[in-house]
Structure formats: C-alpha cells, structure tokens
PDB file of C-alpha atoms in Angstrom:
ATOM      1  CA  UNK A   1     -21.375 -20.179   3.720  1.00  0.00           C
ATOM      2  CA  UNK A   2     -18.417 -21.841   3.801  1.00  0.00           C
ATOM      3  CA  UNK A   3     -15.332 -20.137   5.582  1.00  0.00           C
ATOM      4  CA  UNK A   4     -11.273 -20.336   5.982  1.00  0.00           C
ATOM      5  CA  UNK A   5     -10.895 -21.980   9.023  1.00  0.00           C
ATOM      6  CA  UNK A   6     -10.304 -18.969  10.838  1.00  0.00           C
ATOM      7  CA  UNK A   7     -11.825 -15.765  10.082  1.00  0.00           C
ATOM      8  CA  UNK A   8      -8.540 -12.652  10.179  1.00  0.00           C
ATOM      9  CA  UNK A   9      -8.394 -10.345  12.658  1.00  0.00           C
ATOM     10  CA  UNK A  10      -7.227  -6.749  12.694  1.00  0.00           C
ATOM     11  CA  UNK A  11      -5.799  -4.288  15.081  1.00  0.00           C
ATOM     12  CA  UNK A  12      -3.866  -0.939  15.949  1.00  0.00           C
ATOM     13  CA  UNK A  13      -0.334  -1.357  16.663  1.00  0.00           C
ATOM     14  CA  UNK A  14       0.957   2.344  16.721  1.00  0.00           C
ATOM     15  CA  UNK A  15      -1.650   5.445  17.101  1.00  0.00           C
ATOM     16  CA  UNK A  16       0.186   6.654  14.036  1.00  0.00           C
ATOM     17  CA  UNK A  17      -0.364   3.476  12.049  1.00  0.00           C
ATOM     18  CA  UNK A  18      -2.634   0.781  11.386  1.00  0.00           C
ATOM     19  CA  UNK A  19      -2.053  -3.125  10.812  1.00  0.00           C
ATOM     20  CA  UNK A  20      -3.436  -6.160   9.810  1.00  0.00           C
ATOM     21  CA  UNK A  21      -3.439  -9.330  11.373  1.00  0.00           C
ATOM     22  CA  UNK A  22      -4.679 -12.892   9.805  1.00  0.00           C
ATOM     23  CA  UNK A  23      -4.353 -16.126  10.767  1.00  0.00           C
ATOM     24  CA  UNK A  24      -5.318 -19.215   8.941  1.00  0.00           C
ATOM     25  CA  UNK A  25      -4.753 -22.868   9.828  1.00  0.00           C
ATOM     26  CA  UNK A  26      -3.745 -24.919   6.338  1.00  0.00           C
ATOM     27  CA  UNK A  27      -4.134 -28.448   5.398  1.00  0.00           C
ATOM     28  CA  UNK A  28      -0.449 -29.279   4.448  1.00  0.00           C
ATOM     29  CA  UNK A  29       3.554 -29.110   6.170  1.00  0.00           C
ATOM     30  CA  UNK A  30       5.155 -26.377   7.174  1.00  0.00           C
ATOM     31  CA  UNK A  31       7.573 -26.951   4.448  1.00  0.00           C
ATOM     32  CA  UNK A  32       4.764 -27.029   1.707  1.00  0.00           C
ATOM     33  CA  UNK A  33       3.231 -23.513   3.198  1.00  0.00           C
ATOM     34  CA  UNK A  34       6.409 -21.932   2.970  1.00  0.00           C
ATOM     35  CA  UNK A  35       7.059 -23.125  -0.748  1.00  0.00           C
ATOM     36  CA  UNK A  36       3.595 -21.460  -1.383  1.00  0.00           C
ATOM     37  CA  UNK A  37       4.722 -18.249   0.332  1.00  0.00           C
ATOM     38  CA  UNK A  38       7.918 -18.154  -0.761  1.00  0.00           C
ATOM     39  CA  UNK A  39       8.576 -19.598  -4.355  1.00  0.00           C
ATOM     40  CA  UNK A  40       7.174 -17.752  -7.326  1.00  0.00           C
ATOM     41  CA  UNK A  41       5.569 -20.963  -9.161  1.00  0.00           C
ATOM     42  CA  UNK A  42       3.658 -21.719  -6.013  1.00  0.00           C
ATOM     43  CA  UNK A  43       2.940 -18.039  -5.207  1.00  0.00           C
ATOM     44  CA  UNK A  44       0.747 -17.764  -8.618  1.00  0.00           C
ATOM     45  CA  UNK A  45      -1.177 -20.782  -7.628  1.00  0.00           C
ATOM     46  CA  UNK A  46      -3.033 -18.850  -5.033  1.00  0.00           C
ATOM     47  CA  UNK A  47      -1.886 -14.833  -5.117  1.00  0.00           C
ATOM     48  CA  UNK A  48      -0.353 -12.589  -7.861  1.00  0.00           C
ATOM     49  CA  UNK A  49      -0.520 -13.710 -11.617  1.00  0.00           C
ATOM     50  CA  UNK A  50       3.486 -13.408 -11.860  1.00  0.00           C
ATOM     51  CA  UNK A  51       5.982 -13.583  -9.360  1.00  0.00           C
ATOM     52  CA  UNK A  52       9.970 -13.746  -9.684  1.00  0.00           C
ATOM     53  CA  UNK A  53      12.844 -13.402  -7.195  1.00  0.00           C
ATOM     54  CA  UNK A  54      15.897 -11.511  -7.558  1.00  0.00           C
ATOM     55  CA  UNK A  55      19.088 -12.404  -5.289  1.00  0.00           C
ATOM     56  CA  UNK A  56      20.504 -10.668  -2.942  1.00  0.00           C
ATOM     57  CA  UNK A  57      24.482  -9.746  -2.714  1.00  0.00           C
ATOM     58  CA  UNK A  58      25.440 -13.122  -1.794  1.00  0.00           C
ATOM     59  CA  UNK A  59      23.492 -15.096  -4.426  1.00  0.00           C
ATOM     60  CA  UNK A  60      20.309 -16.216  -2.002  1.00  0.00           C
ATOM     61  CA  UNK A  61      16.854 -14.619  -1.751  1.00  0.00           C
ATOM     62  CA  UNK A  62      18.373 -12.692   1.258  1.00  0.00           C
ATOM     63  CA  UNK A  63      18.379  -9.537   1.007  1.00  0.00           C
ATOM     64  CA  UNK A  64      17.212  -9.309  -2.193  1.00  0.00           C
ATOM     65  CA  UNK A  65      13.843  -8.481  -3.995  1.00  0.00           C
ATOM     66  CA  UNK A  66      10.652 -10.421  -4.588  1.00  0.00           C
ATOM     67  CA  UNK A  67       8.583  -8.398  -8.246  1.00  0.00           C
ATOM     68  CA  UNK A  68       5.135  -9.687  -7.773  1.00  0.00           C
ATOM     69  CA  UNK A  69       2.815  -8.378 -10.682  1.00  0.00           C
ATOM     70  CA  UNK A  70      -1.551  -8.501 -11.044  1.00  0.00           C
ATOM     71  CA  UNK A  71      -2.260  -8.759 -14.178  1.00  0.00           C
ATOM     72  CA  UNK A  72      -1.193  -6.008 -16.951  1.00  0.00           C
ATOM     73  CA  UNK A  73      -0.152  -4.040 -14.374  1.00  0.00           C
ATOM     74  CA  UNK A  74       3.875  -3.178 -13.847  1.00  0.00           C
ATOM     75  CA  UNK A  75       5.736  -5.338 -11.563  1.00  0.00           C
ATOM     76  CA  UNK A  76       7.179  -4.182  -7.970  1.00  0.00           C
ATOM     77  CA  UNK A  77       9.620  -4.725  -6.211  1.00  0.00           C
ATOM     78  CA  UNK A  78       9.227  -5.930  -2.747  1.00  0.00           C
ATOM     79  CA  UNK A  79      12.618  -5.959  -0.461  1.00  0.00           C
ATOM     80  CA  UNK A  80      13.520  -9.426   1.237  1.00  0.00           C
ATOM     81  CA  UNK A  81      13.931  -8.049   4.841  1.00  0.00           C
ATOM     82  CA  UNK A  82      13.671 -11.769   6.508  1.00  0.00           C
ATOM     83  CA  UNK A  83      14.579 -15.025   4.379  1.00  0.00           C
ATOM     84  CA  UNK A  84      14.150 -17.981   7.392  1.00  0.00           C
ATOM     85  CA  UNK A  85      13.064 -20.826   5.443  1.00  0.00           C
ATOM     86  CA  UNK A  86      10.346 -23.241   6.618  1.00  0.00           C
ATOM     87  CA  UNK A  87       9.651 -20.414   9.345  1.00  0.00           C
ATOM     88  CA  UNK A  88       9.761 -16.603   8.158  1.00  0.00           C
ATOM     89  CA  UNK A  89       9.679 -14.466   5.213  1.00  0.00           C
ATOM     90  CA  UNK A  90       9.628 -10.235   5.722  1.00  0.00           C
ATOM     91  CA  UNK A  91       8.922  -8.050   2.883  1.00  0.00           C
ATOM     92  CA  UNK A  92       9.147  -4.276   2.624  1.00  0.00           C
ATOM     93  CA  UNK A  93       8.057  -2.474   0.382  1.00  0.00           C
ATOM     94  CA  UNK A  94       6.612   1.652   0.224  1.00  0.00           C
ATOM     95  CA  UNK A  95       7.175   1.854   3.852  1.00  0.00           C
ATOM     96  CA  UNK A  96       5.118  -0.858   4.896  1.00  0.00           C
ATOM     97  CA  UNK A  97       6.016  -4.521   5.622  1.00  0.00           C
ATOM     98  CA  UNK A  98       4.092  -8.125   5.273  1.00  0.00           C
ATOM     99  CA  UNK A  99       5.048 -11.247   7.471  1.00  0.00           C
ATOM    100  CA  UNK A 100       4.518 -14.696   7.178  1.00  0.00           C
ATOM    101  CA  UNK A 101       5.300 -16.807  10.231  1.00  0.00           C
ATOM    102  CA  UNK A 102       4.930 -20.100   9.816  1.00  0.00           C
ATOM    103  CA  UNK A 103       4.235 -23.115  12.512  1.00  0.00           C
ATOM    104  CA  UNK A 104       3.491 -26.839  12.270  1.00  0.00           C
ATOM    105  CA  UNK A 105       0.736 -28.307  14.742  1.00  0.00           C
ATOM    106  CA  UNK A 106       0.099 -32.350  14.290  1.00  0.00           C
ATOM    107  CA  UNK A 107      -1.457 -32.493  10.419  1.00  0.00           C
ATOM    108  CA  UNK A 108      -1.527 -28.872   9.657  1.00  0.00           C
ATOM    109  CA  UNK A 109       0.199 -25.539   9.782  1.00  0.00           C
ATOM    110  CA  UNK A 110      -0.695 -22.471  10.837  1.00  0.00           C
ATOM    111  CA  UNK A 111       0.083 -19.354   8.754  1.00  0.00           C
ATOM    112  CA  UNK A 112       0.241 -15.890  10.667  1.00  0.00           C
ATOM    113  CA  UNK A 113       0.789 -12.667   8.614  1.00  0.00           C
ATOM    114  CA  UNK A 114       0.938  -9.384   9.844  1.00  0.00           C
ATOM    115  CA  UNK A 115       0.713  -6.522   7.023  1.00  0.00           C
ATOM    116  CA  UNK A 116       2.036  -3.322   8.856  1.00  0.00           C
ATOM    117  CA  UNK A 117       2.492   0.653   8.341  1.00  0.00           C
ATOM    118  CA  UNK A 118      -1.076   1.770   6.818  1.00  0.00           C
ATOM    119  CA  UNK A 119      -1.232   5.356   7.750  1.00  0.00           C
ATOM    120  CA  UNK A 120      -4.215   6.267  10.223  1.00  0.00           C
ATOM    121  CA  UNK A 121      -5.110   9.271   7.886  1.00  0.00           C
ATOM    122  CA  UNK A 122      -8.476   9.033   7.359  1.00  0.00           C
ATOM    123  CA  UNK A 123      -7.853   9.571   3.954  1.00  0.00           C
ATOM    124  CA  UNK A 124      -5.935   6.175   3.937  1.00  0.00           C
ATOM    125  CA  UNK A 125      -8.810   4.395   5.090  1.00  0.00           C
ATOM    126  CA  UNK A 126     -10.223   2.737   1.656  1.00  0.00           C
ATOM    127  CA  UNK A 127      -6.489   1.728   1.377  1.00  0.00           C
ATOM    128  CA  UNK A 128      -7.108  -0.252   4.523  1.00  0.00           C
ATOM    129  CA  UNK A 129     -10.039  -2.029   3.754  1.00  0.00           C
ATOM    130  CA  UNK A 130      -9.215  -3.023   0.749  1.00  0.00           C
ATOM    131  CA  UNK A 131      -6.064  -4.791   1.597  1.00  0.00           C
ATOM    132  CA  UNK A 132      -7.967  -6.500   4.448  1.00  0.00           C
ATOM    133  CA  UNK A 133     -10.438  -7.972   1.879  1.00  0.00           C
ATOM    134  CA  UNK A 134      -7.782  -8.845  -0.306  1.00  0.00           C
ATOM    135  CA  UNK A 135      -5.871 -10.800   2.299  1.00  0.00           C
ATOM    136  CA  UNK A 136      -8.537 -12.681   3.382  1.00  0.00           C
ATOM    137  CA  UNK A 137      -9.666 -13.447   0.027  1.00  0.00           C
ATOM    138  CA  UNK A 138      -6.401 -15.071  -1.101  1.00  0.00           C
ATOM    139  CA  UNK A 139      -5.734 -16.836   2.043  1.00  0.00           C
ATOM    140  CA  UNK A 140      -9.524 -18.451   1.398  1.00  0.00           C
ATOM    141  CA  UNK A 141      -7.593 -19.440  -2.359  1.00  0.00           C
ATOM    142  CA  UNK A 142      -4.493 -20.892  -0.687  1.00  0.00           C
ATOM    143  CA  UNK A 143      -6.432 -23.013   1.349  1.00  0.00           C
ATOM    144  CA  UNK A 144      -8.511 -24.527  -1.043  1.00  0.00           C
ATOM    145  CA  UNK A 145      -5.828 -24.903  -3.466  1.00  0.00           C
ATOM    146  CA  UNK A 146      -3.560 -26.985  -0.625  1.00  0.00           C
ATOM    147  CA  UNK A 147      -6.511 -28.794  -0.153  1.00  0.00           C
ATOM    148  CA  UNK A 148      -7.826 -29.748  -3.373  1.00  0.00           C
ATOM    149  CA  UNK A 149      -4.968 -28.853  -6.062  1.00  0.00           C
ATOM    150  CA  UNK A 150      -1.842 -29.297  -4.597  1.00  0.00           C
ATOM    151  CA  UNK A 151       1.110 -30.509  -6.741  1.00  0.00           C
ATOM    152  CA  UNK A 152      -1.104 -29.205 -10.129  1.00  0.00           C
ATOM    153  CA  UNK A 153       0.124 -26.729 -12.506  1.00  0.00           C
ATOM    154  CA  UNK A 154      -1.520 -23.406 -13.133  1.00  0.00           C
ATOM    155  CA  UNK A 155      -2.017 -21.141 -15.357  1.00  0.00           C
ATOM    156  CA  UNK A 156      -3.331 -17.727 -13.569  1.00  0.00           C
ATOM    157  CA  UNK A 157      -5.481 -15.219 -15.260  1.00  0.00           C
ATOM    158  CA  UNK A 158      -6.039 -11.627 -13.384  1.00  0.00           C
ATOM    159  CA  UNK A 159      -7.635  -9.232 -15.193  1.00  0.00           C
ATOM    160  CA  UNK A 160      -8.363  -5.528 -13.853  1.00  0.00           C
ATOM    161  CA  UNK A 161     -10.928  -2.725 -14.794  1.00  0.00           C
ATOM    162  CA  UNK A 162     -11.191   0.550 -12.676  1.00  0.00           C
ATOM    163  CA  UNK A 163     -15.302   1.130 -12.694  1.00  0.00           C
ATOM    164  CA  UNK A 164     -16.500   4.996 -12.745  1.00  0.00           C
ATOM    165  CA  UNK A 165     -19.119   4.132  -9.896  1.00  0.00           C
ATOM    166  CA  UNK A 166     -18.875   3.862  -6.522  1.00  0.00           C
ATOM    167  CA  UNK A 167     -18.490   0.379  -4.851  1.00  0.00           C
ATOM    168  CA  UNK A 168     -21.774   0.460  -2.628  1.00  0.00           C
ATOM    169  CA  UNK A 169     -23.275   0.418  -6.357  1.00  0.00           C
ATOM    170  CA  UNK A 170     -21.262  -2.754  -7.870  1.00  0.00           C
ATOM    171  CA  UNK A 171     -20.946  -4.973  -5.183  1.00  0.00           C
ATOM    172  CA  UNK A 172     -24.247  -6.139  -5.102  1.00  0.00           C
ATOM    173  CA  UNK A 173     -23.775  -6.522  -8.896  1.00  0.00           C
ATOM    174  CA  UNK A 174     -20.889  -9.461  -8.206  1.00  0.00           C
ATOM    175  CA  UNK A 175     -22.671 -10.951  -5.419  1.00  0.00           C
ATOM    176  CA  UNK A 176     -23.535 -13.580  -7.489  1.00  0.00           C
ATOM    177  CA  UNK A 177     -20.866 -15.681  -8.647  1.00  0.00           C
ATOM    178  CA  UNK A 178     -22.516 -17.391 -11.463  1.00  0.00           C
ATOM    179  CA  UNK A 179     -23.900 -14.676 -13.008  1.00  0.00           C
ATOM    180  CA  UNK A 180     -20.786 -12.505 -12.675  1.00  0.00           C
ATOM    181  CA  UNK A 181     -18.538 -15.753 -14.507  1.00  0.00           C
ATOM    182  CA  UNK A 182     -21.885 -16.297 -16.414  1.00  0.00           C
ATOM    183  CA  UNK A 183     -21.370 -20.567 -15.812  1.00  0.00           C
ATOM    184  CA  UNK A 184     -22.709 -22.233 -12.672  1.00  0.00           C
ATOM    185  CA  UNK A 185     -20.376 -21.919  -9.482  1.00  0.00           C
ATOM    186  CA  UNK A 186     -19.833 -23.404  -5.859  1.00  0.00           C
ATOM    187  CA  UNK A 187     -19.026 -20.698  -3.106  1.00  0.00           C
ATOM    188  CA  UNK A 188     -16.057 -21.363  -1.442  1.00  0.00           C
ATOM    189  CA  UNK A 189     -15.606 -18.436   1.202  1.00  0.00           C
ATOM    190  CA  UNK A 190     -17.150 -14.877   1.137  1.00  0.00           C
ATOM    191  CA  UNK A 191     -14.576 -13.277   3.181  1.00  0.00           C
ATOM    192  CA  UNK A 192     -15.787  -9.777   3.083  1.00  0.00           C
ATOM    193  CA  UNK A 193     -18.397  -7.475   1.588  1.00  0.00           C
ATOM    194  CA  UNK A 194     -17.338  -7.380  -1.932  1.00  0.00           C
ATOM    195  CA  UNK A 195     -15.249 -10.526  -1.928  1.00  0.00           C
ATOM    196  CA  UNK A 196     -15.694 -13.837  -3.120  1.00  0.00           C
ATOM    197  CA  UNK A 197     -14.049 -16.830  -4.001  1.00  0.00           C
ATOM    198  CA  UNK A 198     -16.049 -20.230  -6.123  1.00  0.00           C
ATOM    199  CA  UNK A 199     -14.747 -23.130  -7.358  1.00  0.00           C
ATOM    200  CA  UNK A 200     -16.042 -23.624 -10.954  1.00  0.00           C
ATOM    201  CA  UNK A 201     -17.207 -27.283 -11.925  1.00  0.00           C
ATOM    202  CA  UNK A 202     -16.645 -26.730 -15.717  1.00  0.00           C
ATOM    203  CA  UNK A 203     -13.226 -25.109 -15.005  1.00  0.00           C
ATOM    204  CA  UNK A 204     -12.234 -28.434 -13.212  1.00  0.00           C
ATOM    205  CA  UNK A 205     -13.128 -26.710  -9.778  1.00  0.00           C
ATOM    206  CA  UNK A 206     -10.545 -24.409 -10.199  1.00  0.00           C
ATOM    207  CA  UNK A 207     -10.888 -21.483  -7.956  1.00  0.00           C
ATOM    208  CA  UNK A 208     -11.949 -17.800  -9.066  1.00  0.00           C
ATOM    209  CA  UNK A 209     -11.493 -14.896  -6.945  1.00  0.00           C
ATOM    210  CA  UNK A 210     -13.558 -11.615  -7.324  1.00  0.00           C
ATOM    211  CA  UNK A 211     -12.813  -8.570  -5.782  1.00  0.00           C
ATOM    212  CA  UNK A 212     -14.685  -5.296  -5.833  1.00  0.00           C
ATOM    213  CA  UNK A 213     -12.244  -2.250  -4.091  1.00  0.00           C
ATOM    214  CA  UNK A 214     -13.812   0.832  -3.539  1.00  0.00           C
ATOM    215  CA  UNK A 215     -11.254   3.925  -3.862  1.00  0.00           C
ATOM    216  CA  UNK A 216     -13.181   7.445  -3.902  1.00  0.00           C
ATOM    217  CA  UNK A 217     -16.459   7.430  -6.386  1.00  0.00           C
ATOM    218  CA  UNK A 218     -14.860   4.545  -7.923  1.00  0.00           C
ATOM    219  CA  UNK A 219     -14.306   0.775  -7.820  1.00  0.00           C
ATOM    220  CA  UNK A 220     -11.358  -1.420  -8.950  1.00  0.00           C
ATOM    221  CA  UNK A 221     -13.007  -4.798 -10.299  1.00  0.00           C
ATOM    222  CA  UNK A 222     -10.363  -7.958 -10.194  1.00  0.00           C
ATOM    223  CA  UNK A 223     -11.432 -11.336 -11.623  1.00  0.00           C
ATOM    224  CA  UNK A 224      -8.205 -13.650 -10.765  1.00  0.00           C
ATOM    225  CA  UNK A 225      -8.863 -17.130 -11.751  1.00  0.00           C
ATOM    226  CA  UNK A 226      -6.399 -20.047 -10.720  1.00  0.00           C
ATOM    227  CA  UNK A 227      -7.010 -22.701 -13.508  1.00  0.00           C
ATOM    228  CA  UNK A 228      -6.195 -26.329 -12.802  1.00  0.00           C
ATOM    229  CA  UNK A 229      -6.448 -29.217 -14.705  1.00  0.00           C
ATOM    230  CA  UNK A 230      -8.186 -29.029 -18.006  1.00  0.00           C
ATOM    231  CA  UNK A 231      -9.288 -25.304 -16.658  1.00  0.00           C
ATOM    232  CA  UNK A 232      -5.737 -24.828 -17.725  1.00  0.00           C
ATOM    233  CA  UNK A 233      -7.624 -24.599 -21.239  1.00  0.00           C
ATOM    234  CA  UNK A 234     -10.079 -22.330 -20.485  1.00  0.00           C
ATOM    235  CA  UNK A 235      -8.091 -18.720 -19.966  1.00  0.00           C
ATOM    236  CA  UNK A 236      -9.589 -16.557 -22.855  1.00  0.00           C
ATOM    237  CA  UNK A 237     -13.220 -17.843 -21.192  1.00  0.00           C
ATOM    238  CA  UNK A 238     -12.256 -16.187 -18.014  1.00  0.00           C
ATOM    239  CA  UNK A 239     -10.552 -13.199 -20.069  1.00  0.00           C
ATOM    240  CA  UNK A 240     -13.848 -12.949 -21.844  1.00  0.00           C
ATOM    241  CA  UNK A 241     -16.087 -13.350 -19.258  1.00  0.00           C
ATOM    242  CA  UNK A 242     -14.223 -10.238 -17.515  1.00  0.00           C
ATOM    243  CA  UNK A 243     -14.844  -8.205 -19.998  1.00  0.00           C
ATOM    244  CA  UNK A 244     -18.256  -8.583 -20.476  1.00  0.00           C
ATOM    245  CA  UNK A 245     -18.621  -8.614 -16.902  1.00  0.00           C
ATOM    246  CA  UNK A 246     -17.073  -4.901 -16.769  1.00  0.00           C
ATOM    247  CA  UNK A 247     -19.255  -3.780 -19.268  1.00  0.00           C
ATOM    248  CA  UNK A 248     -22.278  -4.723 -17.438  1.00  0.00           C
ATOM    249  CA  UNK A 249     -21.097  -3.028 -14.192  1.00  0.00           C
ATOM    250  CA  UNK A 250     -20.002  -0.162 -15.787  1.00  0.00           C
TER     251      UNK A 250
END
C-alpha cells in the first residue's frame, strides 16, 4: 500500500515519560509547510476541523494560544511556547508539548515533530497509541493535500461517535474504506492498525481520514473528511455516511 514517505518513529526520552517522534519529507517550501502548521485556514486542510489563534501580550502569535477543535467537540487551548516562523512552532498544552521543526532540502522539506510528556503509567498506554496513529494519519493527509490540493479551499467535516465495543472488534469493521464511506475509494496510506486515509474519486479525490481509538472496552470512531473542489458540496454525504457507519459498528 501506498505510504508517507517516511514511516514515524517513536522512542523513550525520560524513564518517567514517553514521546513521539515523526518525520515526514513534504512536496512543497519550507515556507508553505510552515503556513500549513502554523495558520488556522491551512491547519483545517489537513488536521483539526477548526483552528484559530489568539495573540499574545505584544499583539503576535507569541506567546499566545492556538484553540484547535474536532468536530462538536469544545475547543482548547494550546499555549504558543515557540513562534520561529519558517523554522519552529512549540505548543503546550496539559503538560505535554508538540514540535514542529521545519527544514528545506533541494525541492522538498522535511517536517520533524516531536509530541512529548505521555506518562509511562501503564494505564496511559491507550493514550499513547492512539496519538501515534493519529499523527501518522494526518501527516499521510498533509502530504497528499501539498501534493495534490494545494492552494484549494476546504471545507472540513469531522464527525465523532464513542462505540460501546472494544477496538480489536471494530477495526476490522473499517478496514475497508469503501464500504465504511459506502462509495468506491483509493487507499492513500494505512499508517497504523485502525487507521486509514483514501482519496475519494466522486468527492473530487478529496482525502478522508478514519480513525478507530481504542480507550478501555471502548472505541472512539472519527471520520474527518477534507473536501476539495466540488467535494466542497458533498458535506452532509460524509455527515451521513458517518452516521450510518456508527450504527453498523455499534
């Protein structure tokens, strides 16, 4: 199947903590990566379905607060601990941070984000490997969207369901990506067990990410779909399609 170019990594930093590490190398400037990082209508062509930033004392993202929202769910706020533009961006946020470094090489740019403090409590653990999945999931969504939708509008659709049944029972049941989004599909990168991202050809290849997170005995189900282009006209499909596809699983 196809793949980002490079698969993520992870690793212990501290024996008290756990981290994530992912690398991806991204078919656009250094300047364009960090606008998709960075600025809240390029963030929701690839990540959360609303993003705005809120300055900092002296008037600039610095120091101030990036609310990034999925969905229905209430926004939060994530603390601007780096603003280094073109290069660097540090948030903080519940005692853990994310970083995006940022580096040009010839024709394309390589992204490296490191998403630190995860407790090593056991107890933490489906915590962990769900926010590895998710990573690599919407890295595999920026780089197709650099690749094949850059400069488009979007209009993002994320819609969430928490199943009452473990995940080892529903993953299999999204495996499929055409008969989860009940309309044909073209796999774009299955990043993880439980993750997967298409392109849909009557949604003018726009990209649709699903997501099956097992917390417990139970699953959180995410359909996020990234409509470009005519798919633009297409949302209550995708909000439809969710919920039928939540009542089958469930």
């Amino acid at each position: 199947m196809p793949t980002p170019p490079q698969l993520p990594r992870r690793r212990n930093i501290k024996l008290n903590t756990r981290t994530h590490e992912l690398q991806i190398s991204l078919p656009a400037s250094a300047n364009e990566v960090w606008e998709a990082v960075s600025t809240p209508s390029e963030i929701v062509k690839w990540f959360t379905s609303g993003a705005r930033i809120e300055p900092g004392p002296d008037g600039t993202p610095s120091q101030g607060k990036l609310w990034l929202a999925w969905g229905d769910s209430p926004e939060g706020a994530h603390h601007i601990l780096v603003w280094e533009p073109g290069k660097r961006l540090v948030l903080g946020y519940g005692g853990q941070t994310v970083e995006f470094s940022i580096e040009a090489a010839g024709g394309t740019t390589t992204l490296h984000l490191v998403h630190s403090g995860f407790s090593a409590d056991a107890k933490f653990d489906d915590e962990y490997e769900a926010t590895f999945g998710g990573w690599s999931t919407y890295l595999a969504v920026l780089n197709y969207v650099l690749k094949n939708k850059r400069g488009q509008d979007v209009v993002n659709v994320t819609v969430t369901s928490t199943v009452e049944r473990p995940g080892h029972e529903v993953k299999p049941l999204m495996a499929d990506g055409s008969q989860a989004l009940g309309m044909p599909v073209n796999v774009v990168s299955r990043p993880k067990d439980g993750y997967l991202v298409v392109s849909v050809p009557a949604l003018d290849d726009s990209p649709v990410a699903l997501f099956c997170e097992a917390f417990g005995g139970k699953s959180c189900v995410t359909v996020s779909a990234y409509l470009f282009g005519d798919g633009r006209n297409h949302a209550e499909t995708i909000r439809e399609r969710a919920r039928v596809l939540f009542a089958e699983i469930k």
